[in-house]
Amino acid sequence: MAVTTCLTWMQEKILQNHFGGKFNLLYKASVHKFSLEHLLQYEFGIDLTGRKLHISANTSKELGLLQCESISFEECEVFRCEDILNKRKMEEVTELRESLWSSMRTYKPYGDLVHQIRILLLGPIGAGKSSFVNSVKSVFQGRVVHQALVGSDTTGISQKYRTYSIKDEKDGNSLPFILCDSLGLGEEEEGLCMDDIPQILKGHVSDRYQFNPMKPITPGHDNYVDSPLLKDRIHCAAFVFNVNCIEYLSDEMVAKIRRVRRKLIECGLVHLVLLTHVDSMDLITKDDLIDIYRCPPVKSQLEAVHKALGFPLSDILLVSNYTSEWELDPLKDNLILFALRHMLGAADDFLEDLPLEETREMLLGV
């Protein structure tokens, strides 16, 4: 039977952050028996047989404890504090990164119906849509990229519809997917015009279209595509949210997101969620990115998104964008690549589900 600590995740995390390492449980008295007369003796002593902790007056004062000679206890645990990001662990992380990277390079859209998958990024202003574009480009370029404009303007920096092809640093070829960045969703009449969304989904909007929050694109506009092909359509959509702002979404924003979801469903489009800034959550440290989906505070946020917006838990993905870094980090790369792999899988589901006649019409433009 596995031996587990009595500490909660929060208690253990606080101690780990204080000592700067990962705790590994070595000894648990209730399992390994209270057999040693004294386990430790340095300013305080542990009498395992009597289950008493003897503390000197100075130590009690230093720790802010009541002035007493001994304290009874029910359990005693001993840990080894070690660096979780040791050489062996980082080699495993790097190997996973190479595996994910390779799968992206060799990926081909379902049935070869299109050469490149189009992924639309939606979400509130400032959630991290453009930063995600830069982060994906960074992973495949082997350096931190800042092509898509990002900022903290309350009306959003991305005022144009942009389609970003991603190039592979090794051969310079474009990878089989395109990221489509849109104006953020705003409060009331601000942000992306709701009537623009179906036009984008159906491929009627071309690159560099200047959004007008008060007026949607119409036929005759220079950026309006009259007869879009299947390759021009959106094949997968991802809602991008700041993981730390879910509880602050207004009722109006939640209602708007639900309306957008209905438009996606009407188009038969599979859509996912990207939660950004996961590395900035309270008590989350770099080593947590290795197994971030198991961290209790992260799991609570996933549940919050599921409850507030109705997205299935399996469709909620976590990423940590490159925002202020100068060098790439394989831990961040893996989260980005993992999310991207799921989005491509969702796009394949969309393509596979298209009616045969509709597919033929969109391929031929008839």
Short mmCIF file of C-alpha atoms in Angstrom, two decimals:
data_model
loop_
_atom_site.label_atom_id
_atom_site.label_comp_id
_atom_site.label_asym_id
_atom_site.label_seq_id
_atom_site.Cartn_x
_atom_site.Cartn_y
_atom_site.Cartn_z
CA MET A 1 0.00 0.00 0.00
CA ALA A 2 1.33 3.44 -0.94
CA VAL A 3 2.35 5.64 1.98
CA THR A 4 0.88 9.12 1.73
CA THR A 5 1.37 12.26 3.78
CA CYS A 6 -1.20 13.75 6.16
CA LEU A 7 -0.44 17.20 4.75
CA THR A 8 -2.97 18.78 2.44
CA TRP A 9 -1.75 19.95 -0.97
CA MET A 10 -1.87 23.54 0.30
CA GLN A 11 0.14 22.78 3.44
CA GLU A 12 2.74 20.82 1.51
CA LYS A 13 2.97 23.53 -1.16
CA ILE A 14 3.59 26.26 1.42
CA LEU A 15 6.43 24.22 2.92
CA GLN A 16 7.88 23.42 -0.50
CA ASN A 17 7.87 27.07 -1.49
CA HIS A 18 9.55 27.96 1.81
CA PHE A 19 12.31 25.38 1.49
CA GLY A 20 12.61 25.63 -2.29
CA GLY A 21 12.14 22.01 -3.32
CA LYS A 22 9.86 19.02 -3.74
CA PHE A 23 9.02 16.94 -0.67
CA ASN A 24 9.39 13.15 -0.81
CA LEU A 25 7.94 11.24 2.13
CA LEU A 26 10.59 8.97 3.67
CA TYR A 27 9.11 8.00 7.01
CA LYS A 28 5.59 7.89 8.51
CA ALA A 29 5.45 6.79 12.11
CA SER A 30 1.96 5.28 11.98
CA VAL A 31 3.11 3.04 9.11
CA HIS A 32 6.74 2.38 9.95
CA LYS A 33 5.95 2.25 13.70
CA PHE A 34 6.90 4.54 16.57
CA SER A 35 10.10 2.64 17.27
CA LEU A 36 13.01 5.04 17.62
CA GLU A 37 13.54 6.65 21.00
CA HIS A 38 14.68 9.89 19.46
CA LEU A 39 14.48 10.67 15.75
CA LEU A 40 15.91 14.18 15.93
CA GLN A 41 17.71 16.11 18.62
CA TYR A 42 18.54 19.71 17.90
CA GLU A 43 16.92 22.38 20.07
CA PHE A 44 13.92 20.09 20.07
CA GLY A 45 13.63 16.33 20.36
CA ILE A 46 11.09 13.79 19.20
CA ASP A 47 10.31 10.92 21.51
CA LEU A 48 8.57 8.47 19.19
CA THR A 49 7.83 5.93 21.89
CA GLY A 50 6.11 8.47 24.13
CA ARG A 51 4.80 10.46 21.16
CA LYS A 52 6.07 13.69 22.68
CA LEU A 53 7.77 16.67 21.05
CA HIS A 54 10.21 18.36 23.46
CA ILE A 55 10.94 21.98 22.62
CA SER A 56 13.33 24.38 24.31
CA ALA A 57 11.99 27.69 25.64
CA ASN A 58 13.96 29.67 23.04
CA THR A 59 12.66 27.56 20.15
CA SER A 60 9.06 27.85 21.41
CA LYS A 61 9.41 31.62 21.55
CA GLU A 62 10.97 31.72 18.09
CA LEU A 63 8.12 29.66 16.61
CA GLY A 64 5.43 31.61 18.44
CA LEU A 65 4.28 28.55 20.39
CA LEU A 66 2.91 28.35 23.88
CA GLN A 67 5.61 28.07 26.51
CA CYS A 68 5.54 24.38 27.38
CA GLU A 69 8.16 21.68 27.73
CA SER A 70 6.48 19.08 25.55
CA ILE A 71 3.67 18.66 23.01
CA SER A 72 1.80 15.44 22.32
CA PHE A 73 1.40 14.34 18.70
CA GLU A 74 -0.43 11.58 16.83
CA GLU A 75 1.75 11.34 13.73
CA CYS A 76 5.33 11.96 12.67
CA GLU A 77 6.51 12.25 9.07
CA VAL A 78 10.00 12.74 7.66
CA PHE A 79 10.59 14.18 4.20
CA ARG A 80 13.51 14.65 1.89
CA CYS A 81 13.51 18.02 0.15
CA GLU A 82 14.95 17.80 -3.36
CA ASP A 83 14.89 19.70 -6.62
CA ILE A 84 12.16 18.20 -8.80
CA LEU A 85 13.62 19.74 -11.94
CA ASN A 86 16.78 17.66 -11.75
CA LYS A 87 18.75 16.56 -14.79
CA ARG A 88 16.81 13.31 -15.25
CA LYS A 89 13.43 15.01 -15.02
CA MET A 90 14.43 17.75 -17.46
CA GLU A 91 15.62 15.10 -19.92
CA GLU A 92 12.16 13.52 -19.75
CA VAL A 93 10.55 16.93 -20.30
CA THR A 94 12.78 17.58 -23.31
CA GLU A 95 12.03 14.15 -24.78
CA LEU A 96 8.29 14.81 -24.47
CA ARG A 97 8.75 18.17 -26.15
CA GLU A 98 10.53 16.55 -29.08
CA SER A 99 7.81 13.93 -29.40
CA LEU A 100 5.02 16.53 -29.42
CA TRP A 101 7.00 18.73 -31.81
CA SER A 102 7.51 15.82 -34.19
CA SER A 103 3.81 14.95 -34.18
CA MET A 104 2.98 18.53 -35.16
CA ARG A 105 5.41 18.42 -38.08
CA THR A 106 4.04 15.16 -39.46
CA TYR A 107 0.36 15.96 -38.84
CA LYS A 108 -1.99 15.90 -41.82
CA PRO A 109 -5.61 17.11 -41.66
CA TYR A 110 -8.31 14.46 -41.86
CA GLY A 111 -8.72 12.95 -45.33
CA ASP A 112 -6.33 15.53 -46.79
CA LEU A 113 -9.44 17.68 -47.27
CA VAL A 114 -7.38 20.81 -46.61
CA HIS A 115 -3.67 21.54 -46.45
CA GLN A 116 -3.88 23.71 -43.34
CA ILE A 117 -6.26 23.72 -40.39
CA ARG A 118 -7.66 27.12 -39.44
CA ILE A 119 -8.01 27.69 -35.70
CA LEU A 120 -10.00 30.74 -34.57
CA LEU A 121 -9.11 32.36 -31.23
CA LEU A 122 -11.99 34.03 -29.37
CA GLY A 123 -12.39 35.46 -25.91
CA PRO A 124 -12.49 38.61 -23.76
CA ILE A 125 -10.20 41.54 -24.48
CA GLY A 126 -6.77 41.00 -22.90
CA ALA A 127 -7.22 37.28 -22.25
CA GLY A 128 -4.05 36.30 -24.13
CA LYS A 129 -5.16 35.43 -27.68
CA SER A 130 -2.37 37.31 -29.44
CA SER A 131 0.14 36.14 -26.84
CA PHE A 132 -0.83 32.55 -27.63
CA VAL A 133 -0.14 33.21 -31.32
CA ASN A 134 3.31 34.54 -30.42
CA SER A 135 3.91 31.60 -28.09
CA VAL A 136 3.10 29.00 -30.76
CA LYS A 137 5.33 30.79 -33.25
CA SER A 138 8.06 30.93 -30.60
CA VAL A 139 7.96 27.17 -30.04
CA PHE A 140 8.44 26.39 -33.73
CA GLN A 141 10.89 29.21 -34.44
CA GLY A 142 13.17 28.24 -31.57
CA ARG A 143 13.18 31.79 -30.17
CA VAL A 144 10.74 34.12 -28.44
CA VAL A 145 8.64 35.84 -31.14
CA HIS A 146 6.56 39.03 -30.83
CA GLN A 147 4.87 39.22 -34.23
CA ALA A 148 1.26 39.54 -33.06
CA LEU A 149 0.74 42.83 -31.22
CA VAL A 150 -0.10 42.46 -27.54
CA GLY A 151 -0.86 44.97 -24.81
CA SER A 152 -3.13 45.98 -21.96
CA ASP A 153 -5.40 48.46 -23.76
CA THR A 154 -8.94 47.98 -22.43
CA THR A 155 -10.34 48.11 -25.98
CA GLY A 156 -7.92 45.48 -27.21
CA ILE A 157 -4.75 45.72 -29.30
CA SER A 158 -5.87 43.38 -32.10
CA GLN A 159 -8.21 45.57 -34.16
CA LYS A 160 -7.76 43.57 -37.35
CA TYR A 161 -8.58 40.00 -38.28
CA ARG A 162 -5.21 38.33 -38.70
CA THR A 163 -4.31 34.88 -39.99
CA TYR A 164 -0.89 33.62 -38.96
CA SER A 165 0.85 30.80 -40.78
CA ILE A 166 3.47 29.06 -38.62
CA LYS A 167 6.86 28.22 -40.13
CA ASP A 168 9.14 25.41 -39.01
CA GLU A 169 12.60 26.69 -38.06
CA LYS A 170 14.25 23.51 -39.40
CA ASP A 171 13.15 23.72 -43.04
CA GLY A 172 11.28 27.02 -43.27
CA ASN A 173 8.11 25.30 -44.50
CA SER A 174 4.67 26.31 -43.24
CA LEU A 175 3.15 23.88 -40.75
CA PRO A 176 -0.31 22.39 -41.41
CA PHE A 177 -2.27 24.90 -39.35
CA ILE A 178 -3.09 28.62 -39.27
CA LEU A 179 -3.98 30.64 -36.17
CA CYS A 180 -6.70 33.24 -36.70
CA ASP A 181 -6.65 36.14 -34.24
CA SER A 182 -9.78 38.25 -33.74
CA LEU A 183 -10.85 41.34 -31.89
CA GLY A 184 -11.67 40.51 -28.28
CA LEU A 185 -15.17 40.23 -26.89
CA GLY A 186 -16.06 43.37 -24.95
CA GLU A 187 -18.75 44.62 -22.62
CA GLU A 188 -21.98 46.02 -24.12
CA GLU A 189 -21.25 47.21 -27.68
CA GLU A 190 -17.46 47.05 -27.38
CA GLY A 191 -15.23 44.49 -29.03
CA LEU A 192 -16.00 41.96 -31.74
CA CYS A 193 -19.34 42.49 -33.52
CA MET A 194 -21.43 39.37 -32.96
CA ASP A 195 -22.63 39.37 -36.58
CA ASP A 196 -19.02 39.13 -37.80
CA ILE A 197 -18.59 35.73 -36.17
CA PRO A 198 -20.66 33.61 -38.62
CA GLN A 199 -18.92 35.39 -41.51
CA ILE A 200 -15.52 34.47 -40.07
CA LEU A 201 -16.57 30.87 -39.42
CA LYS A 202 -17.81 30.41 -42.99
CA GLY A 203 -14.63 31.86 -44.51
CA HIS A 204 -16.08 35.12 -45.81
CA VAL A 205 -13.48 37.30 -44.01
CA SER A 206 -9.94 37.65 -45.35
CA ASP A 207 -6.71 38.55 -43.57
CA ARG A 208 -6.28 42.14 -42.28
CA TYR A 209 -9.98 42.99 -42.21
CA GLN A 210 -10.43 46.07 -39.98
CA PHE A 211 -13.10 45.25 -37.41
CA ASN A 212 -15.93 47.69 -36.70
CA PRO A 213 -17.65 46.87 -33.38
CA MET A 214 -20.81 48.64 -34.56
CA LYS A 215 -21.05 47.22 -38.08
CA PRO A 216 -20.37 43.72 -39.45
CA ILE A 217 -18.66 42.98 -42.73
CA THR A 218 -21.00 42.77 -45.75
CA PRO A 219 -20.72 41.58 -49.37
CA GLY A 220 -18.90 44.12 -51.48
CA HIS A 221 -16.30 44.93 -48.83
CA ASP A 222 -12.70 44.62 -50.03
CA ASN A 223 -12.07 41.90 -47.40
CA TYR A 224 -15.27 39.95 -48.12
CA VAL A 225 -14.75 36.55 -49.77
CA ASP A 226 -17.81 35.83 -51.92
CA SER A 227 -17.38 32.08 -52.45
CA PRO A 228 -15.13 30.65 -49.74
CA LEU A 229 -13.76 27.13 -50.10
CA LEU A 230 -13.38 24.55 -47.34
CA LYS A 231 -9.78 25.69 -46.85
CA ASP A 232 -11.04 29.23 -46.07
CA ARG A 233 -13.43 28.10 -43.32
CA ILE A 234 -12.66 27.87 -39.62
CA HIS A 235 -12.14 24.22 -38.64
CA CYS A 236 -11.76 24.65 -34.87
CA ALA A 237 -12.33 27.48 -32.38
CA ALA A 238 -10.74 28.10 -29.01
CA PHE A 239 -12.03 30.44 -26.32
CA VAL A 240 -9.11 32.06 -24.50
CA PHE A 241 -9.51 33.15 -20.86
CA ASN A 242 -7.12 34.37 -18.18
CA VAL A 243 -7.33 31.62 -15.56
CA ASN A 244 -7.21 34.24 -12.79
CA CYS A 245 -10.19 36.20 -14.14
CA ILE A 246 -12.88 33.52 -14.51
CA GLU A 247 -14.67 34.54 -11.31
CA TYR A 248 -14.70 38.17 -12.44
CA LEU A 249 -16.50 37.61 -15.75
CA SER A 250 -19.63 39.77 -15.77
CA ASP A 251 -23.07 38.29 -16.32
CA GLU A 252 -23.16 40.14 -19.62
CA MET A 253 -19.86 38.62 -20.74
CA VAL A 254 -21.00 35.13 -19.76
CA ALA A 255 -24.21 35.63 -21.75
CA LYS A 256 -22.21 36.85 -24.75
CA ILE A 257 -19.89 33.82 -24.60
CA ARG A 258 -22.92 31.54 -24.50
CA ARG A 259 -24.33 33.28 -27.61
CA VAL A 260 -21.03 32.78 -29.42
CA ARG A 261 -21.07 29.11 -28.46
CA ARG A 262 -24.53 28.74 -29.99
CA LYS A 263 -23.23 30.21 -33.25
CA LEU A 264 -20.36 27.72 -33.23
CA ILE A 265 -22.72 24.83 -32.56
CA GLU A 266 -24.98 25.96 -35.41
CA CYS A 267 -21.97 25.70 -37.72
CA GLY A 268 -21.12 22.25 -36.34
CA LEU A 269 -17.78 23.56 -35.10
CA VAL A 270 -15.89 21.84 -32.29
CA HIS A 271 -14.61 24.40 -29.78
CA LEU A 272 -12.26 24.23 -26.81
CA VAL A 273 -11.03 26.48 -24.00
CA LEU A 274 -7.50 27.76 -23.40
CA LEU A 275 -6.77 29.01 -19.89
CA THR A 276 -3.74 31.29 -19.92
CA HIS A 277 -1.49 32.64 -17.12
CA VAL A 278 -1.68 29.33 -15.28
CA ASP A 279 1.87 29.87 -13.98
CA SER A 280 0.75 33.06 -12.16
CA MET A 281 -1.81 31.33 -9.93
CA ASP A 282 -1.21 31.47 -6.19
CA LEU A 283 1.34 28.90 -4.96
CA ILE A 284 1.88 27.49 -8.47
CA THR A 285 5.59 27.24 -9.24
CA LYS A 286 7.56 26.25 -12.32
CA ASP A 287 7.84 22.58 -11.34
CA ASP A 288 4.03 22.34 -11.15
CA LEU A 289 3.85 22.80 -14.92
CA ILE A 290 5.04 19.19 -15.30
CA ASP A 291 1.71 17.86 -14.02
CA ILE A 292 -0.38 21.03 -13.86
CA TYR A 293 -3.74 19.34 -14.42
CA ARG A 294 -3.44 17.52 -11.07
CA CYS A 295 -2.85 20.63 -8.93
CA PRO A 296 -5.89 21.24 -6.68
CA PRO A 297 -6.20 25.01 -7.30
CA VAL A 298 -6.03 24.37 -11.05
CA LYS A 299 -8.64 21.63 -10.83
CA SER A 300 -10.87 24.10 -8.94
CA GLN A 301 -10.55 26.61 -11.78
CA LEU A 302 -11.39 23.94 -14.35
CA GLU A 303 -14.53 23.16 -12.37
CA ALA A 304 -15.33 26.88 -12.20
CA VAL A 305 -15.13 27.21 -16.00
CA HIS A 306 -17.25 24.10 -16.43
CA LYS A 307 -19.88 25.39 -14.03
CA ALA A 308 -19.98 29.00 -15.28
CA LEU A 309 -19.75 28.43 -19.03
CA GLY A 310 -20.77 24.82 -19.57
CA PHE A 311 -17.62 23.57 -21.28
CA PRO A 312 -16.79 19.88 -20.70
CA LEU A 313 -13.75 19.42 -18.45
CA SER A 314 -12.00 17.41 -21.18
CA ASP A 315 -12.24 20.45 -23.50
CA ILE A 316 -10.47 22.85 -21.12
CA LEU A 317 -6.73 23.20 -21.75
CA LEU A 318 -4.01 25.01 -19.82
CA VAL A 319 -1.19 27.10 -21.28
CA SER A 320 1.49 29.46 -20.07
CA ASN A 321 2.23 32.03 -22.78
CA TYR A 322 5.55 33.68 -23.43
CA THR A 323 4.97 37.25 -22.28
CA SER A 324 8.13 38.55 -20.61
CA GLU A 325 10.67 35.77 -21.18
CA TRP A 326 13.78 36.01 -23.35
CA GLU A 327 14.46 32.29 -23.60
CA LEU A 328 12.25 29.29 -24.37
CA ASP A 329 11.23 26.90 -21.62
CA PRO A 330 10.47 23.24 -22.46
CA LEU A 331 7.85 23.12 -19.70
CA LYS A 332 5.89 25.95 -21.32
CA ASP A 333 6.50 24.47 -24.77
CA ASN A 334 4.91 21.18 -23.73
CA LEU A 335 1.71 22.84 -22.49
CA ILE A 336 1.43 24.84 -25.72
CA LEU A 337 2.10 21.80 -27.93
CA PHE A 338 -0.30 19.63 -25.92
CA ALA A 339 -3.08 22.22 -26.34
CA LEU A 340 -2.31 22.58 -30.04
CA ARG A 341 -2.50 18.81 -30.55
CA HIS A 342 -5.98 18.76 -29.00
CA MET A 343 -7.13 21.61 -31.22
CA LEU A 344 -5.95 19.79 -34.34
CA GLY A 345 -7.79 16.69 -33.14
CA ALA A 346 -10.95 18.77 -32.72
CA ALA A 347 -10.52 20.11 -36.26
CA ASP A 348 -10.22 16.54 -37.57
CA ASP A 349 -13.49 15.70 -35.82
CA PHE A 350 -15.15 18.64 -37.61
CA LEU A 351 -13.81 17.58 -41.02
CA GLU A 352 -14.78 13.95 -40.51
CA ASP A 353 -18.32 14.95 -39.54
CA LEU A 354 -18.97 17.08 -42.64
CA PRO A 355 -21.70 15.67 -44.93
CA LEU A 356 -20.18 14.25 -48.12
CA GLU A 357 -22.19 16.51 -50.45
CA GLU A 358 -21.36 19.63 -48.42
CA THR A 359 -17.69 18.65 -48.45
CA ARG A 360 -17.71 18.30 -52.24
CA GLU A 361 -19.38 21.68 -52.68
CA MET A 362 -16.92 23.45 -50.38
CA LEU A 363 -13.92 21.81 -52.03
CA LEU A 364 -15.09 22.81 -55.53
CA GLY A 365 -16.63 26.14 -54.57
CA VAL A 366 -19.98 25.32 -56.12
#
